[in-house]
CSV table of C-alpha atoms in Angstrom, one decimal:
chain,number,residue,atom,x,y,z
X,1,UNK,CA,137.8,74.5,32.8
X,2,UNK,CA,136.9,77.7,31.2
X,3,UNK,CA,138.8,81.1,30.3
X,4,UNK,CA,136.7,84.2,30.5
X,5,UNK,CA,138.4,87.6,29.4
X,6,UNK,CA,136.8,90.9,29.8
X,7,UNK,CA,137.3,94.3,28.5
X,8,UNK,CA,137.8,96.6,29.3
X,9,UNK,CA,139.7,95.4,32.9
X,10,UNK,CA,139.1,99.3,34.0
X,11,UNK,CA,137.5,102.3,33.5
X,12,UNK,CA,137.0,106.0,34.4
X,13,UNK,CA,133.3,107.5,32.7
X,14,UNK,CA,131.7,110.1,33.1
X,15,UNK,CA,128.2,110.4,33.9
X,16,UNK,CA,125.7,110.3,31.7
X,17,UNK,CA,127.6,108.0,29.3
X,18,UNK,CA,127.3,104.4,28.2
X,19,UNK,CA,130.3,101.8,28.1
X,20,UNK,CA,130.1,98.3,27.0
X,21,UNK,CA,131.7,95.6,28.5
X,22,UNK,CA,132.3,92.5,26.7
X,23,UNK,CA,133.0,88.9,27.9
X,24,UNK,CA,134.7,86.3,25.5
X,25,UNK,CA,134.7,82.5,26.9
X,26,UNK,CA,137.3,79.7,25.4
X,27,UNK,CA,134.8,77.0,25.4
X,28,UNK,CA,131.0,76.9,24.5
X,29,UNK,CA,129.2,77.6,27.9
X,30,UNK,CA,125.7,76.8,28.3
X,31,UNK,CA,124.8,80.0,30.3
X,32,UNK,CA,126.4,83.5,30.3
X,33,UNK,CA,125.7,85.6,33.7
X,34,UNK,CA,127.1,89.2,34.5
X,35,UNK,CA,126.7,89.9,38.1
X,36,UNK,CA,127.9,93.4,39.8
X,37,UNK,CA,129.9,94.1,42.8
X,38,UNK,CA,129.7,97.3,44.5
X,39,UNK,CA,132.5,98.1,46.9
X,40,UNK,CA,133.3,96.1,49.9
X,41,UNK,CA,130.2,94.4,49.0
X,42,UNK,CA,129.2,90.6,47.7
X,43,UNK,CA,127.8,89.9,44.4
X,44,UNK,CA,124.7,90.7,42.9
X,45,UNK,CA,123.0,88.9,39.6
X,46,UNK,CA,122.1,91.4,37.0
X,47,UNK,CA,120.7,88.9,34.5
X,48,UNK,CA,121.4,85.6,32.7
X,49,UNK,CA,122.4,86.4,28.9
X,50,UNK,CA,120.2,84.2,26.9
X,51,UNK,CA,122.0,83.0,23.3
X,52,UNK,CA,119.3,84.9,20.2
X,53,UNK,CA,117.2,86.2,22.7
X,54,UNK,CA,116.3,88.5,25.3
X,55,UNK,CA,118.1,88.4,28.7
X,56,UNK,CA,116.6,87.3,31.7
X,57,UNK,CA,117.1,90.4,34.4
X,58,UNK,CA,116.8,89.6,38.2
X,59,UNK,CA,114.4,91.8,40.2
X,60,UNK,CA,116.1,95.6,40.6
X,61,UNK,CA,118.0,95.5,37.3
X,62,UNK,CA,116.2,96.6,33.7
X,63,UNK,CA,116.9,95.9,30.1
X,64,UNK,CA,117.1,100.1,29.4
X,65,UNK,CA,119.6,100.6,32.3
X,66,UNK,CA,121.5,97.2,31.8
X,67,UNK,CA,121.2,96.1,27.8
X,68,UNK,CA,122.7,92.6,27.1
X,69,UNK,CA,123.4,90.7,24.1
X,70,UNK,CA,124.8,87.2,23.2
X,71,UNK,CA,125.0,86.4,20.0
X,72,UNK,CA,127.1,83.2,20.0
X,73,UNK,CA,127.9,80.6,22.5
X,74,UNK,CA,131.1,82.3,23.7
X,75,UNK,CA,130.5,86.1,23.6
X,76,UNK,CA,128.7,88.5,25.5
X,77,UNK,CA,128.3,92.5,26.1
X,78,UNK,CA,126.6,93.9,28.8
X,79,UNK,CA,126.2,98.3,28.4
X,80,UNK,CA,125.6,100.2,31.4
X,81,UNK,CA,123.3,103.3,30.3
X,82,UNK,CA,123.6,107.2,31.3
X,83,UNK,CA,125.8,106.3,34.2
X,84,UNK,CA,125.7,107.6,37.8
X,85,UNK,CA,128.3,107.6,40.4
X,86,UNK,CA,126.0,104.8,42.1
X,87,UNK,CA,127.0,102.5,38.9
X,88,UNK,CA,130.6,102.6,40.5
X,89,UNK,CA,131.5,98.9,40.4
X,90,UNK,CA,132.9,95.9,39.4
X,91,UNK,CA,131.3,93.8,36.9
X,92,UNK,CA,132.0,90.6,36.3
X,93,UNK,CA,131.1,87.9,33.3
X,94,UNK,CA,130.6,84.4,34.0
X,95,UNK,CA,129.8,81.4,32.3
X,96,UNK,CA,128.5,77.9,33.1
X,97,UNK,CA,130.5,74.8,32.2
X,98,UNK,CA,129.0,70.9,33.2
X,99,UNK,CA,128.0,71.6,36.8
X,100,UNK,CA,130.9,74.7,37.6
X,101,UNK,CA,130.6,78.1,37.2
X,102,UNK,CA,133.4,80.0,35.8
X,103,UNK,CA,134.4,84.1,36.3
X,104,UNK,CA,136.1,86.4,34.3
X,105,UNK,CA,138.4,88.8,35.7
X,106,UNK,CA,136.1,91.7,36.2
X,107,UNK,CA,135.6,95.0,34.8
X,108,UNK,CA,136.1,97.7,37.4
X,109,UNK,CA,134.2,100.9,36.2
X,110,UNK,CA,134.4,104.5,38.0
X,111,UNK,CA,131.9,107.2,37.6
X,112,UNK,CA,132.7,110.7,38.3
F,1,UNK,CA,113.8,81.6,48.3
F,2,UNK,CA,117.6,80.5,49.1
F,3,UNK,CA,120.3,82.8,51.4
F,4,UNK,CA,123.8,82.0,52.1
F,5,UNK,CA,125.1,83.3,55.6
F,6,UNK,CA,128.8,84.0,56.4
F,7,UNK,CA,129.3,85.0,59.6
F,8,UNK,CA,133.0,86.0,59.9
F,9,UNK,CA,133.6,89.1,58.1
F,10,UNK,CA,137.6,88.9,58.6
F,11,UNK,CA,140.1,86.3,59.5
F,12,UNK,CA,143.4,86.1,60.2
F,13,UNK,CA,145.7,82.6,60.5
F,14,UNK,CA,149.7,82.3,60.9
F,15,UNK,CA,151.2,81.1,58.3
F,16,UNK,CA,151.7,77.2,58.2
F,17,UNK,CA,148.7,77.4,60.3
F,18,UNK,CA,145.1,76.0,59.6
F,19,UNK,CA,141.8,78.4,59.6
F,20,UNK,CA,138.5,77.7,59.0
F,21,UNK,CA,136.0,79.6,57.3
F,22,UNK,CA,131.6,79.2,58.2
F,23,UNK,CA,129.4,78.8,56.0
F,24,UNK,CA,125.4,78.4,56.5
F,25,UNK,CA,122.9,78.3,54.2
F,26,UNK,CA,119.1,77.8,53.8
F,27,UNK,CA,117.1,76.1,51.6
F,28,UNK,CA,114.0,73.8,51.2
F,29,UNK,CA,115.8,72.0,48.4
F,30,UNK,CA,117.0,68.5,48.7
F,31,UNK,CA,119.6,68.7,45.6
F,32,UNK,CA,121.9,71.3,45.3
F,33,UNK,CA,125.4,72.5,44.6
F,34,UNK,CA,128.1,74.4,47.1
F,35,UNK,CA,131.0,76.5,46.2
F,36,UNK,CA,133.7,78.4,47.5
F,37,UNK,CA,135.1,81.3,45.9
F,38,UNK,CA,138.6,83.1,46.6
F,39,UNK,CA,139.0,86.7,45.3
F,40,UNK,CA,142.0,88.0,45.7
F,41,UNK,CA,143.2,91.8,45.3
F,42,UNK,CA,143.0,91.3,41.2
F,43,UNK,CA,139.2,91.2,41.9
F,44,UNK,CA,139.3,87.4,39.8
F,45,UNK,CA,137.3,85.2,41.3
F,46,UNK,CA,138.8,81.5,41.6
F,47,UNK,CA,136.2,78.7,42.2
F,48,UNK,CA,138.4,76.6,45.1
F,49,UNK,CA,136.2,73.9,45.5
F,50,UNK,CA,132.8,72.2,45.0
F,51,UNK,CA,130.3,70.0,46.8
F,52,UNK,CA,127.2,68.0,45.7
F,53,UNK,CA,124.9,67.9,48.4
F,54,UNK,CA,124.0,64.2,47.5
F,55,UNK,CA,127.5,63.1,48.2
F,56,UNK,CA,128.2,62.5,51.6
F,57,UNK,CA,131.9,62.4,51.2
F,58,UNK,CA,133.5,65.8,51.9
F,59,UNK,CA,135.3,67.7,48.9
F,60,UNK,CA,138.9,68.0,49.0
F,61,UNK,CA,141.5,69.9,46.7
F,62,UNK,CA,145.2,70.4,47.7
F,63,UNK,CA,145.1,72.2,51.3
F,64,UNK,CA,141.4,72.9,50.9
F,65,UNK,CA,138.6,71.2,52.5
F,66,UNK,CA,135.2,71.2,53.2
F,67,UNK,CA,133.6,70.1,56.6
F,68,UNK,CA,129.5,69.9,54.4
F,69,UNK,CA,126.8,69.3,57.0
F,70,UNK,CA,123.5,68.7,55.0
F,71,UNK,CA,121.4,68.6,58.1
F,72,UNK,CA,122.9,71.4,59.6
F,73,UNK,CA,122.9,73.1,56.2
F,74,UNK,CA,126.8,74.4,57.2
F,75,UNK,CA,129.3,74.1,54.8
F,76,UNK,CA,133.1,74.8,56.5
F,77,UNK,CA,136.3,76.1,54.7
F,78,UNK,CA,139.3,74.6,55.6
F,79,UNK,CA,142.1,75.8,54.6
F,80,UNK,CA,145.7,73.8,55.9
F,81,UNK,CA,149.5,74.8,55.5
F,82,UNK,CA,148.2,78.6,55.4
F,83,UNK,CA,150.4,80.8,52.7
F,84,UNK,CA,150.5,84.1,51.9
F,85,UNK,CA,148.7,84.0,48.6
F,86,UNK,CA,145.5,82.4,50.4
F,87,UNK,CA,145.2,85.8,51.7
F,88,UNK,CA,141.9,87.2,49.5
F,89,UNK,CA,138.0,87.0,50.4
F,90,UNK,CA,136.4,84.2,49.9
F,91,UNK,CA,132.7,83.5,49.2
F,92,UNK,CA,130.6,81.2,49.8
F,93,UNK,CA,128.2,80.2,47.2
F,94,UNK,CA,124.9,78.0,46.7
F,95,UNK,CA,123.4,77.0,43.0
F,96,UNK,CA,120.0,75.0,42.9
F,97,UNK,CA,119.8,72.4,40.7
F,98,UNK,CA,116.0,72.6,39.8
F,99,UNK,CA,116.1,74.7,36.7
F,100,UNK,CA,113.1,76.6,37.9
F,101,UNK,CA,115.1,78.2,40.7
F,102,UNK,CA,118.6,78.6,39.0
F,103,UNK,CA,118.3,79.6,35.4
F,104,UNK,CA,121.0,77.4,34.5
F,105,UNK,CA,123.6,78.3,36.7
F,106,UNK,CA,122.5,81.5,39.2
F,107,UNK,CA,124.6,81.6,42.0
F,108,UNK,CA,123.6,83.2,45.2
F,109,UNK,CA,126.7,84.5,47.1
F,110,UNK,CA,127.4,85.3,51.1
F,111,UNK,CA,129.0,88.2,52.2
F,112,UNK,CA,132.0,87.0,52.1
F,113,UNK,CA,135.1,87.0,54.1
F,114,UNK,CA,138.4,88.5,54.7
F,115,UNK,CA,141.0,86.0,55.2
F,116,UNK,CA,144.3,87.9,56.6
F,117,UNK,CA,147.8,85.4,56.4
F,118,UNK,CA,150.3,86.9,58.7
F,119,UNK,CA,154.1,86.0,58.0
C-alpha cells in the first residue's frame, strides 16, 4: 500500500489569494491525481499530475486557476489561484499503485 | 463516456446487523476495475475493496463483500457484523483499464452514501 500526506490538513484564505497544497507519497506511484470535493458533494478530477511535464486538466478545470507540479515520483503541489468562496473545498491527493488507487487525507480549504 | 449511479443517499443498519449498499454503473467497456471507498468524518478516504470485472469470483475482505453483476453492471456492498466505525460515506468507484479512457488511474466516483450505525 501507499501513504499519502498532505499539507496543509486545513485552511482559512481569504479571497483573492493563492495557497499551495502539497502531497508527499511513501512509495513511487505511477500517477499522481488531485481531485476536489465540494460540500456534501462526490468527487470531481481536477487533473492528473504528469512527472517533468505539464498536467493533464479534466474539462472545467485550467492550468491558471489550478497550477500543478510534480517534480519527482513521490511529490506533488497543486495552487489554487485568486480564490473565491466557490473554491471552498476539500482537496484531495491521490496516487496510483499496481492496479489500486490510494488517497491522502485531504486538505480542507475555507474562503471568506 | 462511463457514470457510476448510487441510488441510496443514506442508510442506516443496527449494529451486529448486515446492510447493503447499490451500486450501478455504465459502460461499453469489457475490462474494467470497481472500488469501494469509505470516508469517514476525517474526510480520508479508505479503499475497502476491489473487483476485476474479469473475475467472476466476488471480492471479499473481513466483513465486506461484494455481490459484482457484470451483466447487470451492479456492484453491491455488503457489509456484515455492522460496528460503529463503519458509520462514514461510502463511494462507489469505476477505473477503465484502456489507457485511453483512464489516464492511468482516473477514477469516476458515485454520489455516494451515508451509512448511519445505530447502537
Amino acid at each position: 500500500s501507499a501513504v499519502i500526506s498532505q499539507k496543509p490538513s486545513r485552511d482559512i484564505c481569504q479571497r483573492g489569494t493563492s495557497l499551495t497544497i502539497q502531497c508527499q507519497v511513501d512509495s513511487q506511484v505511477t500517477m499522481m491525481f488531485w481531485y476536489r470535493q465540494q460540500p456534501g458533494q462526490s468527487l470531481t478530477l481536477i487533473a492528473t499530475a504528469n512527472q517533468g511535464s505539464e498536467a493533464t486538466y479534466e474539462s472545467g478545470f485550467v492550468i491558471d486557476k489550478f497550477p500543478i507540479s510534480r517534480p519527482n515520483l513521490t511529490f506533488s503541489t497543486l495552487t489554487v489561484s485568486n480564490m473565491s468562496p466557490e473554491d471552498s473545498s476539500i482537496y484531495l491527493c491521490s496516487g496510483r499503485l499496481g492496479n489500486t488507487i490510494y488517497f491522502g487525507e485531504g486538505s480542507w480549504l475555507t474562503v471568506v | 463516456a462511463q457514470t457510476v449511479t448510487q441510488s441510496q443517499p443514506e442508510m442506516s443498519v443496527q449494529e451486529a446487523e448486515t446492510v447493503t449498499l447499490s451500486c450501478t454503473y455504465d459502460t461499453s467497456e469489457s475490462d474494467y476495475y470497481l472500488f469501494w471507498y469509505k470516508q469517514p468524518p476525517s474526510r480520508q478516504m479508505i479503499l475497502v475493496i476491489r473487483q476485476e470485472a474479469y473475475k467472476q469470483q466476488n471480492a471479499t475482505e473481513n466483513r465486506f463483500s461484494v455481490n459484482f453483476q457484470k451483466a447487470a453492471k451492479s456492484f453491491s456492498l455488503k457489509i456484515s457484523d455492522s460496528q460503529l466505525g463503519d458509520a462514514a460515506m461510502y463511494f462507489c468507484a469505476y477505473r477503465s483499464s484502456t489507457p485511453i479512457y483512464n489516464q492511468g488511474g482516473k477514477l469516476i466516483f458515485g454520489q455516494g452514501t451515508e451509512l448511519s450505525v445505530k447502537p
